[in-house]
PDB file of C-alpha atoms in Angstrom:
ATOM      1  CA  MET A   1       0.000   0.000   0.000  1.00 60.00           C
ATOM      2  CA  THR A   2       1.424   3.333  -1.015  1.00 72.00           C
ATOM      3  CA  TRP A   3       1.672   6.252   1.378  1.00 61.00           C
ATOM      4  CA  GLY A   4      -0.926   8.113  -0.641  1.00 65.00           C
ATOM      5  CA  ASN A   5      -3.448   5.308  -0.160  1.00 63.00           C
ATOM      6  CA  ARG A   6      -2.608   5.152   3.520  1.00 60.00           C
ATOM      7  CA  PHE A   7      -3.272   8.866   3.953  1.00 61.00           C
ATOM      8  CA  ARG A   8      -6.545   8.572   2.042  1.00 65.00           C
ATOM      9  CA  LEU A   9      -7.584   5.616   4.222  1.00 65.00           C
ATOM     10  CA  LEU A  10      -6.659   7.514   7.370  1.00 67.00           C
ATOM     11  CA  GLY A  11      -8.591  10.557   6.190  1.00 67.00           C
ATOM     12  CA  GLY A  12     -11.620   8.406   5.415  1.00 65.00           C
ATOM     13  CA  LEU A  13     -11.481   6.794   8.867  1.00 66.00           C
ATOM     14  CA  MET A  14     -11.216  10.203  10.546  1.00 68.00           C
ATOM     15  CA  LEU A  15     -14.200  11.468   8.533  1.00 62.00           C
ATOM     16  CA  VAL A  16     -16.287   8.423   9.525  1.00 55.00           C
ATOM     17  CA  LEU A  17     -15.319   8.888  13.187  1.00 57.00           C
ATOM     18  CA  ALA A  18     -16.226  12.572  13.055  1.00 52.00           C
ATOM     19  CA  ILE A  19     -19.638  11.779  11.524  1.00 53.00           C
ATOM     20  CA  VAL A  20     -20.325   9.062  14.119  1.00 46.00           C
ATOM     21  CA  ALA A  21     -19.225  11.330  16.977  1.00 47.00           C
ATOM     22  CA  SER A  22     -21.395  14.198  15.743  1.00 49.00           C
ATOM     23  CA  ALA A  23     -24.408  11.921  15.283  1.00 41.00           C
ATOM     24  CA  THR A  24     -23.882  10.486  18.775  1.00 42.00           C
ATOM     25  CA  LEU A  25     -23.724  13.956  20.329  1.00 41.00           C
ATOM     26  CA  VAL A  26     -26.850  15.101  18.463  1.00 41.00           C
ATOM     27  CA  LEU A  27     -28.743  11.957  19.512  1.00 39.00           C
ATOM     28  CA  ASN A  28     -27.614  12.434  23.095  1.00 41.00           C
ATOM     29  CA  GLN A  29     -28.757  16.055  22.946  1.00 44.00           C
ATOM     30  CA  ARG A  30     -32.212  15.058  21.691  1.00 46.00           C
ATOM     31  CA  GLN A  31     -32.552  12.472  24.461  1.00 61.00           C
ATOM     32  CA  ASN A  32     -32.068  15.312  26.949  1.00 79.00           C
ATOM     33  CA  GLN A  33     -34.927  17.360  25.519  1.00 87.00           C
ATOM     34  CA  VAL A  34     -38.676  17.021  25.988  1.00 90.00           C
ATOM     35  CA  ALA A  35     -41.403  19.010  24.227  1.00 91.00           C
ATOM     36  CA  SER A  36     -44.444  20.328  26.048  1.00 92.00           C
ATOM     37  CA  GLY A  37     -47.835  18.694  25.662  1.00 91.00           C
ATOM     38  CA  SER A  38     -49.387  22.158  25.790  1.00 94.00           C
ATOM     39  CA  ALA A  39     -48.044  25.646  26.477  1.00 95.00           C
ATOM     40  CA  SER A  40     -49.226  29.230  26.189  1.00 95.00           C
ATOM     41  CA  LEU A  41     -48.123  32.738  27.046  1.00 94.00           C
ATOM     42  CA  ASP A  42     -49.542  34.293  30.184  1.00 93.00           C
ATOM     43  CA  ALA A  43     -49.192  37.496  32.165  1.00 91.00           C
ATOM     44  CA  ILE A  44     -49.120  38.425  35.825  1.00 89.00           C
ATOM     45  CA  SER A  45     -52.655  39.620  36.457  1.00 91.00           C
ATOM     46  CA  TYR A  46     -54.754  40.924  39.301  1.00 92.00           C
ATOM     47  CA  SER A  47     -58.481  41.023  39.936  1.00 93.00           C
ATOM     48  CA  VAL A  48     -60.450  44.136  40.778  1.00 94.00           C
ATOM     49  CA  GLY A  49     -63.389  44.019  43.184  1.00 93.00           C
ATOM     50  CA  SER A  50     -65.441  46.202  45.485  1.00 92.00           C
ATOM     51  CA  ASP A  51     -65.679  46.113  49.279  1.00 91.00           C
ATOM     52  CA  TYR A  52     -69.315  47.165  48.915  1.00 93.00           C
ATOM     53  CA  SER A  53     -72.273  45.691  47.069  1.00 95.00           C
ATOM     54  CA  GLY A  54     -74.383  47.890  44.832  1.00 96.00           C
ATOM     55  CA  SER A  55     -75.221  48.643  41.228  1.00 97.00           C
ATOM     56  CA  VAL A  56     -72.812  49.627  38.456  1.00 97.00           C
ATOM     57  CA  ILE A  57     -73.704  53.111  37.202  1.00 96.00           C
ATOM     58  CA  ALA A  58     -70.717  53.760  34.922  1.00 96.00           C
ATOM     59  CA  ALA A  59     -67.970  51.784  33.167  1.00 95.00           C
ATOM     60  CA  SER A  60     -64.796  53.567  32.097  1.00 95.00           C
ATOM     61  CA  VAL A  61     -62.959  50.667  30.429  1.00 96.00           C
ATOM     62  CA  LYS A  62     -63.555  47.605  28.298  1.00 94.00           C
ATOM     63  CA  ALA A  63     -61.485  44.501  27.565  1.00 93.00           C
ATOM     64  CA  GLY A  64     -58.323  45.395  25.664  1.00 89.00           C
ATOM     65  CA  ASP A  65     -57.976  48.910  27.084  1.00 93.00           C
ATOM     66  CA  GLN A  66     -54.623  49.969  28.478  1.00 92.00           C
ATOM     67  CA  VAL A  67     -54.692  51.619  31.895  1.00 95.00           C
ATOM     68  CA  LYS A  68     -52.258  53.485  34.108  1.00 94.00           C
ATOM     69  CA  LYS A  69     -52.087  53.315  37.868  1.00 93.00           C
ATOM     70  CA  GLY A  70     -55.021  55.301  39.319  1.00 94.00           C
ATOM     71  CA  ASP A  71     -57.154  55.238  36.141  1.00 96.00           C
ATOM     72  CA  PRO A  72     -60.901  54.817  36.856  1.00 96.00           C
ATOM     73  CA  LEU A  73     -62.410  51.453  35.893  1.00 97.00           C
ATOM     74  CA  MET A  74     -66.077  51.575  36.949  1.00 97.00           C
ATOM     75  CA  THR A  75     -68.375  53.368  39.385  1.00 97.00           C
ATOM     76  CA  ILE A  76     -70.751  51.650  41.812  1.00 97.00           C
ATOM     77  CA  GLN A  77     -73.713  53.153  43.704  1.00 97.00           C
ATOM     78  CA  SER A  78     -73.894  51.551  47.146  1.00 95.00           C
ATOM     79  CA  ALA A  79     -76.415  52.092  49.928  1.00 93.00           C
ATOM     80  CA  THR A  80     -74.073  50.286  52.322  1.00 92.00           C
ATOM     81  CA  LEU A  81     -71.271  52.699  51.484  1.00 92.00           C
ATOM     82  CA  LEU A  82     -73.602  55.667  51.983  1.00 92.00           C
ATOM     83  CA  ARG A  83     -74.522  54.359  55.448  1.00 90.00           C
ATOM     84  CA  ASP A  84     -70.869  53.881  56.392  1.00 89.00           C
ATOM     85  CA  LEU A  85     -69.958  57.352  55.155  1.00 88.00           C
ATOM     86  CA  SER A  86     -72.636  58.890  57.389  1.00 86.00           C
ATOM     87  CA  SER A  87     -71.321  57.040  60.448  1.00 83.00           C
ATOM     88  CA  PRO A  88     -68.491  58.658  62.442  1.00 75.00           C
ATOM     89  CA  LYS A  89     -67.220  55.179  63.384  1.00 71.00           C
ATOM     90  CA  THR A  90     -66.362  54.107  59.853  1.00 70.00           C
ATOM     91  CA  SER A  91     -64.093  55.710  57.282  1.00 69.00           C
ATOM     92  CA  PRO A  92     -63.786  53.635  54.071  1.00 74.00           C
ATOM     93  CA  VAL A  93     -60.252  54.019  52.720  1.00 75.00           C
ATOM     94  CA  SER A  94     -58.519  51.971  50.034  1.00 83.00           C
ATOM     95  CA  THR A  95     -55.850  52.380  47.354  1.00 84.00           C
ATOM     96  CA  ALA A  96     -58.148  50.418  44.996  1.00 90.00           C
ATOM     97  CA  TYR A  97     -61.061  52.894  44.949  1.00 92.00           C
ATOM     98  CA  THR A  98     -62.224  56.390  45.759  1.00 92.00           C
ATOM     99  CA  THR A  99     -65.538  57.302  47.396  1.00 92.00           C
ATOM    100  CA  SER A 100     -67.960  60.212  47.229  1.00 91.00           C
ATOM    101  CA  THR A 101     -70.367  61.528  49.832  1.00 90.00           C
ATOM    102  CA  ASP A 102     -73.341  60.506  47.657  1.00 92.00           C
ATOM    103  CA  GLY A 103     -72.515  56.818  48.218  1.00 92.00           C
ATOM    104  CA  THR A 104     -70.675  56.159  44.990  1.00 95.00           C
ATOM    105  CA  LEU A 105     -67.418  54.228  44.753  1.00 94.00           C
ATOM    106  CA  THR A 106     -65.023  54.378  41.798  1.00 96.00           C
ATOM    107  CA  LEU A 107     -62.701  51.422  41.327  1.00 96.00           C
ATOM    108  CA  THR A 108     -59.233  52.336  40.061  1.00 96.00           C
ATOM    109  CA  ALA A 109     -56.263  50.458  38.621  1.00 95.00           C
ATOM    110  CA  THR A 110     -53.615  49.753  41.260  1.00 93.00           C
ATOM    111  CA  GLU A 111     -50.959  48.818  38.658  1.00 92.00           C
ATOM    112  CA  PRO A 112     -50.512  49.706  34.969  1.00 92.00           C
ATOM    113  CA  GLY A 113     -51.566  47.069  32.455  1.00 90.00           C
ATOM    114  CA  ILE A 114     -54.167  45.904  29.961  1.00 91.00           C
ATOM    115  CA  VAL A 115     -57.749  45.069  30.885  1.00 94.00           C
ATOM    116  CA  SER A 116     -58.197  41.404  29.963  1.00 92.00           C
ATOM    117  CA  SER A 117     -61.820  41.029  31.100  1.00 93.00           C
ATOM    118  CA  VAL A 118     -64.719  43.005  32.547  1.00 95.00           C
ATOM    119  CA  LYS A 119     -67.327  40.952  34.392  1.00 93.00           C
ATOM    120  CA  ALA A 120     -69.814  43.679  35.328  1.00 93.00           C
ATOM    121  CA  GLN A 121     -72.159  45.713  33.145  1.00 93.00           C
ATOM    122  CA  VAL A 122     -73.784  49.084  33.683  1.00 95.00           C
ATOM    123  CA  GLY A 123     -77.070  48.542  35.510  1.00 94.00           C
ATOM    124  CA  GLY A 124     -76.000  45.202  36.940  1.00 95.00           C
ATOM    125  CA  LEU A 125     -75.854  44.349  40.620  1.00 95.00           C
ATOM    126  CA  VAL A 126     -72.499  43.337  42.129  1.00 95.00           C
ATOM    127  CA  GLY A 127     -71.624  41.808  45.462  1.00 95.00           C
ATOM    128  CA  ALA A 128     -68.926  42.729  47.949  1.00 93.00           C
ATOM    129  CA  GLY A 129     -65.676  40.927  47.127  1.00 91.00           C
ATOM    130  CA  GLN A 130     -66.916  39.788  43.704  1.00 93.00           C
ATOM    131  CA  PRO A 131     -64.232  39.933  40.963  1.00 94.00           C
ATOM    132  CA  LEU A 132     -65.402  42.606  38.533  1.00 95.00           C
ATOM    133  CA  ALA A 133     -62.422  42.964  36.187  1.00 95.00           C
ATOM    134  CA  THR A 134     -59.015  41.440  35.524  1.00 95.00           C
ATOM    135  CA  ILE A 135     -55.950  43.417  34.507  1.00 94.00           C
ATOM    136  CA  ASP A 136     -52.781  41.935  32.999  1.00 91.00           C
ATOM    137  CA  ARG A 137     -49.864  43.853  34.427  1.00 88.00           C
ATOM    138  CA  THR A 138     -47.400  45.586  32.116  1.00 82.00           C
ATOM    139  CA  GLY A 139     -44.071  43.791  31.784  1.00 80.00           C
ATOM    140  CA  PRO A 140     -42.552  40.610  30.385  1.00 86.00           C
ATOM    141  CA  LEU A 141     -44.930  37.688  29.899  1.00 93.00           C
ATOM    142  CA  PHE A 142     -44.196  34.110  30.901  1.00 95.00           C
ATOM    143  CA  VAL A 143     -45.015  30.627  29.599  1.00 96.00           C
ATOM    144  CA  LEU A 144     -47.055  28.008  31.421  1.00 95.00           C
ATOM    145  CA  ALA A 145     -46.141  24.649  29.903  1.00 95.00           C
ATOM    146  CA  LYS A 146     -47.297  21.129  30.715  1.00 94.00           C
ATOM    147  CA  PHE A 147     -45.017  18.112  30.335  1.00 91.00           C
ATOM    148  CA  ARG A 148     -45.513  14.404  30.982  1.00 87.00           C
ATOM    149  CA  VAL A 149     -42.262  12.698  31.957  1.00 84.00           C
ATOM    150  CA  ASP A 150     -41.182   9.586  33.845  1.00 83.00           C
ATOM    151  CA  SER A 151     -39.708   9.789  37.340  1.00 77.00           C
ATOM    152  CA  TYR A 152     -36.107   9.648  36.074  1.00 77.00           C
ATOM    153  CA  ASP A 153     -36.608  12.554  33.677  1.00 82.00           C
ATOM    154  CA  PHE A 154     -38.507  14.562  36.300  1.00 83.00           C
ATOM    155  CA  ALA A 155     -35.451  14.334  38.561  1.00 83.00           C
ATOM    156  CA  ARG A 156     -33.443  15.940  35.733  1.00 87.00           C
ATOM    157  CA  ILE A 157     -35.589  19.088  35.557  1.00 88.00           C
ATOM    158  CA  GLN A 158     -33.461  21.930  36.889  1.00 88.00           C
ATOM    159  CA  LYS A 159     -34.486  25.248  38.404  1.00 90.00           C
ATOM    160  CA  ASN A 160     -33.123  27.902  36.019  1.00 92.00           C
ATOM    161  CA  GLY A 161     -32.697  25.152  33.418  1.00 93.00           C
ATOM    162  CA  SER A 162     -32.749  26.110  29.748  1.00 93.00           C
ATOM    163  CA  VAL A 163     -36.019  26.157  27.761  1.00 95.00           C
ATOM    164  CA  GLU A 164     -36.605  27.033  24.115  1.00 95.00           C
ATOM    165  CA  ILE A 165     -39.902  28.793  23.404  1.00 96.00           C
ATOM    166  CA  VAL A 166     -41.152  28.289  19.847  1.00 95.00           C
ATOM    167  CA  LEU A 167     -43.660  30.909  18.662  1.00 94.00           C
ATOM    168  CA  PRO A 168     -46.354  30.169  16.044  1.00 93.00           C
ATOM    169  CA  ASN A 169     -44.103  31.716  13.358  1.00 92.00           C
ATOM    170  CA  HIS A 170     -41.348  29.215  14.383  1.00 92.00           C
ATOM    171  CA  GLN A 171     -39.158  31.897  15.899  1.00 93.00           C
ATOM    172  CA  ARG A 172     -37.299  30.633  18.975  1.00 93.00           C
ATOM    173  CA  ILE A 173     -36.839  32.544  22.220  1.00 94.00           C
ATOM    174  CA  SER A 174     -34.598  31.452  25.083  1.00 95.00           C
ATOM    175  CA  GLY A 175     -36.095  31.099  28.550  1.00 95.00           C
ATOM    176  CA  VAL A 176     -35.415  29.480  31.920  1.00 96.00           C
ATOM    177  CA  VAL A 177     -37.397  27.351  34.358  1.00 95.00           C
ATOM    178  CA  SER A 178     -38.604  29.546  37.214  1.00 94.00           C
ATOM    179  CA  ASP A 179     -41.139  27.264  38.928  1.00 93.00           C
ATOM    180  CA  VAL A 180     -42.240  23.623  38.788  1.00 92.00           C
ATOM    181  CA  LYS A 181     -45.453  22.011  40.041  1.00 91.00           C
ATOM    182  CA  VAL A 182     -46.050  18.287  39.699  1.00 86.00           C
ATOM    183  CA  GLN A 183     -48.578  15.553  40.311  1.00 84.00           C
ATOM    184  CA  THR A 184     -48.155  11.846  39.600  1.00 80.00           C
ATOM    185  CA  VAL A 185     -50.618  10.081  37.289  1.00 73.00           C
ATOM    186  CA  GLY A 186     -50.173   6.388  36.436  1.00 73.00           C
ATOM    187  CA  GLY A 187     -46.492   6.377  37.334  1.00 72.00           C
ATOM    188  CA  LYS A 188     -45.814   9.428  35.167  1.00 79.00           C
ATOM    189  CA  ALA A 189     -45.138  12.964  36.368  1.00 81.00           C
ATOM    190  CA  ASP A 190     -47.472  15.651  35.037  1.00 89.00           C
ATOM    191  CA  ALA A 191     -45.317  18.742  35.476  1.00 90.00           C
ATOM    192  CA  GLU A 192     -46.534  22.308  35.022  1.00 93.00           C
ATOM    193  CA  ILE A 193     -43.536  24.529  34.476  1.00 94.00           C
ATOM    194  CA  LYS A 194     -43.368  28.319  34.496  1.00 95.00           C
ATOM    195  CA  VAL A 195     -40.835  29.672  32.019  1.00 96.00           C
ATOM    196  CA  THR A 196     -39.596  33.239  32.112  1.00 95.00           C
ATOM    197  CA  SER A 197     -37.677  35.220  29.514  1.00 94.00           C
ATOM    198  CA  LYS A 198     -36.663  38.864  29.233  1.00 91.00           C
ATOM    199  CA  ASP A 199     -37.516  38.665  25.500  1.00 91.00           C
ATOM    200  CA  LEU A 200     -41.232  37.917  26.035  1.00 92.00           C
ATOM    201  CA  ILE A 201     -42.397  41.513  25.739  1.00 87.00           C
ATOM    202  CA  ALA A 202     -46.134  41.945  25.102  1.00 80.00           C
ATOM    203  CA  GLY A 203     -46.882  43.091  21.560  1.00 77.00           C
ATOM    204  CA  SER A 204     -43.515  42.080  20.092  1.00 83.00           C
ATOM    205  CA  ASN A 205     -42.873  39.654  17.209  1.00 85.00           C
ATOM    206  CA  ASP A 206     -45.669  41.051  15.027  1.00 85.00           C
ATOM    207  CA  GLY A 207     -48.144  40.834  17.896  1.00 82.00           C
ATOM    208  CA  LEU A 208     -47.569  37.126  18.536  1.00 87.00           C
ATOM    209  CA  VAL A 209     -46.318  37.742  22.072  1.00 90.00           C
ATOM    210  CA  GLU A 210     -49.649  38.261  23.791  1.00 88.00           C
ATOM    211  CA  PRO A 211     -51.381  36.477  26.687  1.00 88.00           C
ATOM    212  CA  GLY A 212     -53.086  33.326  25.434  1.00 90.00           C
ATOM    213  CA  THR A 213     -50.812  32.765  22.419  1.00 93.00           C
ATOM    214  CA  PRO A 214     -50.142  29.010  22.053  1.00 95.00           C
ATOM    215  CA  VAL A 215     -46.460  28.108  21.890  1.00 96.00           C
ATOM    216  CA  THR A 216     -44.229  25.042  22.138  1.00 96.00           C
ATOM    217  CA  ALA A 217     -41.758  24.781  24.988  1.00 96.00           C
ATOM    218  CA  ILE A 218     -38.703  22.517  24.601  1.00 94.00           C
ATOM    219  CA  LEU A 219     -37.250  21.689  28.004  1.00 93.00           C
ATOM    220  CA  HIS A 220     -33.556  20.851  28.321  1.00 92.00           C
ATOM    221  CA  LEU A 221     -33.054  18.219  31.003  1.00 90.00           C
ATOM    222  CA  ARG A 222     -29.889  17.830  33.057  1.00 85.00           C
ATOM    223  CA  ASP A 223     -27.479  15.537  31.217  1.00 76.00           C
ATOM    224  CA  ASP A 224     -26.388  12.713  33.505  1.00 68.00           C
ATOM    225  CA  GLY A 225     -24.944  10.513  30.740  1.00 56.00           C
ATOM    226  CA  PRO A 226     -21.292   9.526  30.189  1.00 51.00           C
ATOM    227  CA  LEU A 227     -21.014  11.988  27.294  1.00 43.00           C
ATOM    228  CA  ALA A 228     -22.145  14.980  29.342  1.00 43.00           C
ATOM    229  CA  GLY A 229     -18.698  16.573  29.616  1.00 41.00           C
ATOM    230  CA  VAL A 230     -17.819  15.853  25.993  1.00 44.00           C
ATOM    231  CA  LYS A 231     -21.128  17.254  24.759  1.00 45.00           C
ATOM    232  CA  ASP A 232     -20.769  20.453  26.818  1.00 45.00           C
ATOM    233  CA  SER A 233     -17.238  20.999  25.518  1.00 46.00           C
ATOM    234  CA  PHE A 234     -18.329  20.350  21.919  1.00 45.00           C
ATOM    235  CA  PHE A 235     -21.243  22.794  22.005  1.00 45.00           C
ATOM    236  CA  SER A 236     -19.142  25.355  23.853  1.00 47.00           C
ATOM    237  CA  LEU A 237     -16.584  25.141  21.035  1.00 47.00           C
ATOM    238  CA  LEU A 238     -19.323  25.621  18.430  1.00 45.00           C
ATOM    239  CA  GLU A 239     -20.555  28.730  20.273  1.00 48.00           C
ATOM    240  CA  GLN A 240     -17.024  30.160  20.454  1.00 48.00           C
ATOM    241  CA  ILE A 241     -16.479  29.786  16.696  1.00 53.00           C
ATOM    242  CA  GLY A 242     -19.919  31.202  15.957  1.00 53.00           C
ATOM    243  CA  ILE A 243     -21.693  28.087  14.666  1.00 51.00           C
TER     244      ILE A 243
END
């Protein structure tokens, strides 16, 4: 065998080894990922209610409206409030509403955000403590994703672990695990995972980043396999060279 043939044989063997190694790393990487059964974008929200029962006499907002802190939401006429206002022993005070001497109460936004629902109509009767509106607070959204995994894979879910969020237009956003809730069903773990990301800004990505938008979440599990160190070094090298 000539030296030329030997070099060609050696090069072919090295190429085969490189292909096998790459395929093994990719397979190992896929085994450490699990896709969500269902996932959607959500926002931190708060409910608005009245301490007094009465009738709604005015509505200042509707679903979809943006509000600032202190903006009026709706006004309620309350006989109970009127009685309390006339009594020297009671003095209704709250950061969530303002009152008038005629027995009316105006609910206000306590945080800026977008009104996601209004559950009271003008002329309708409302009870004390009844949720009358919901406001999604301004700020980054988060993902609530559901996964079904076995006990071994559940043990590999890491707090602050990496998650890829795939939007309906197939764009990918990086996120991290911020909270995990689990219940066991038939030997499997049904995990509900909250994923946060600084890039989930409401209204971005052509309006796709909005509460309720369905997405896919790809969870990266902790790699406990024998190739864990090799895989990390390989992908770190790819990141350094810009691939």
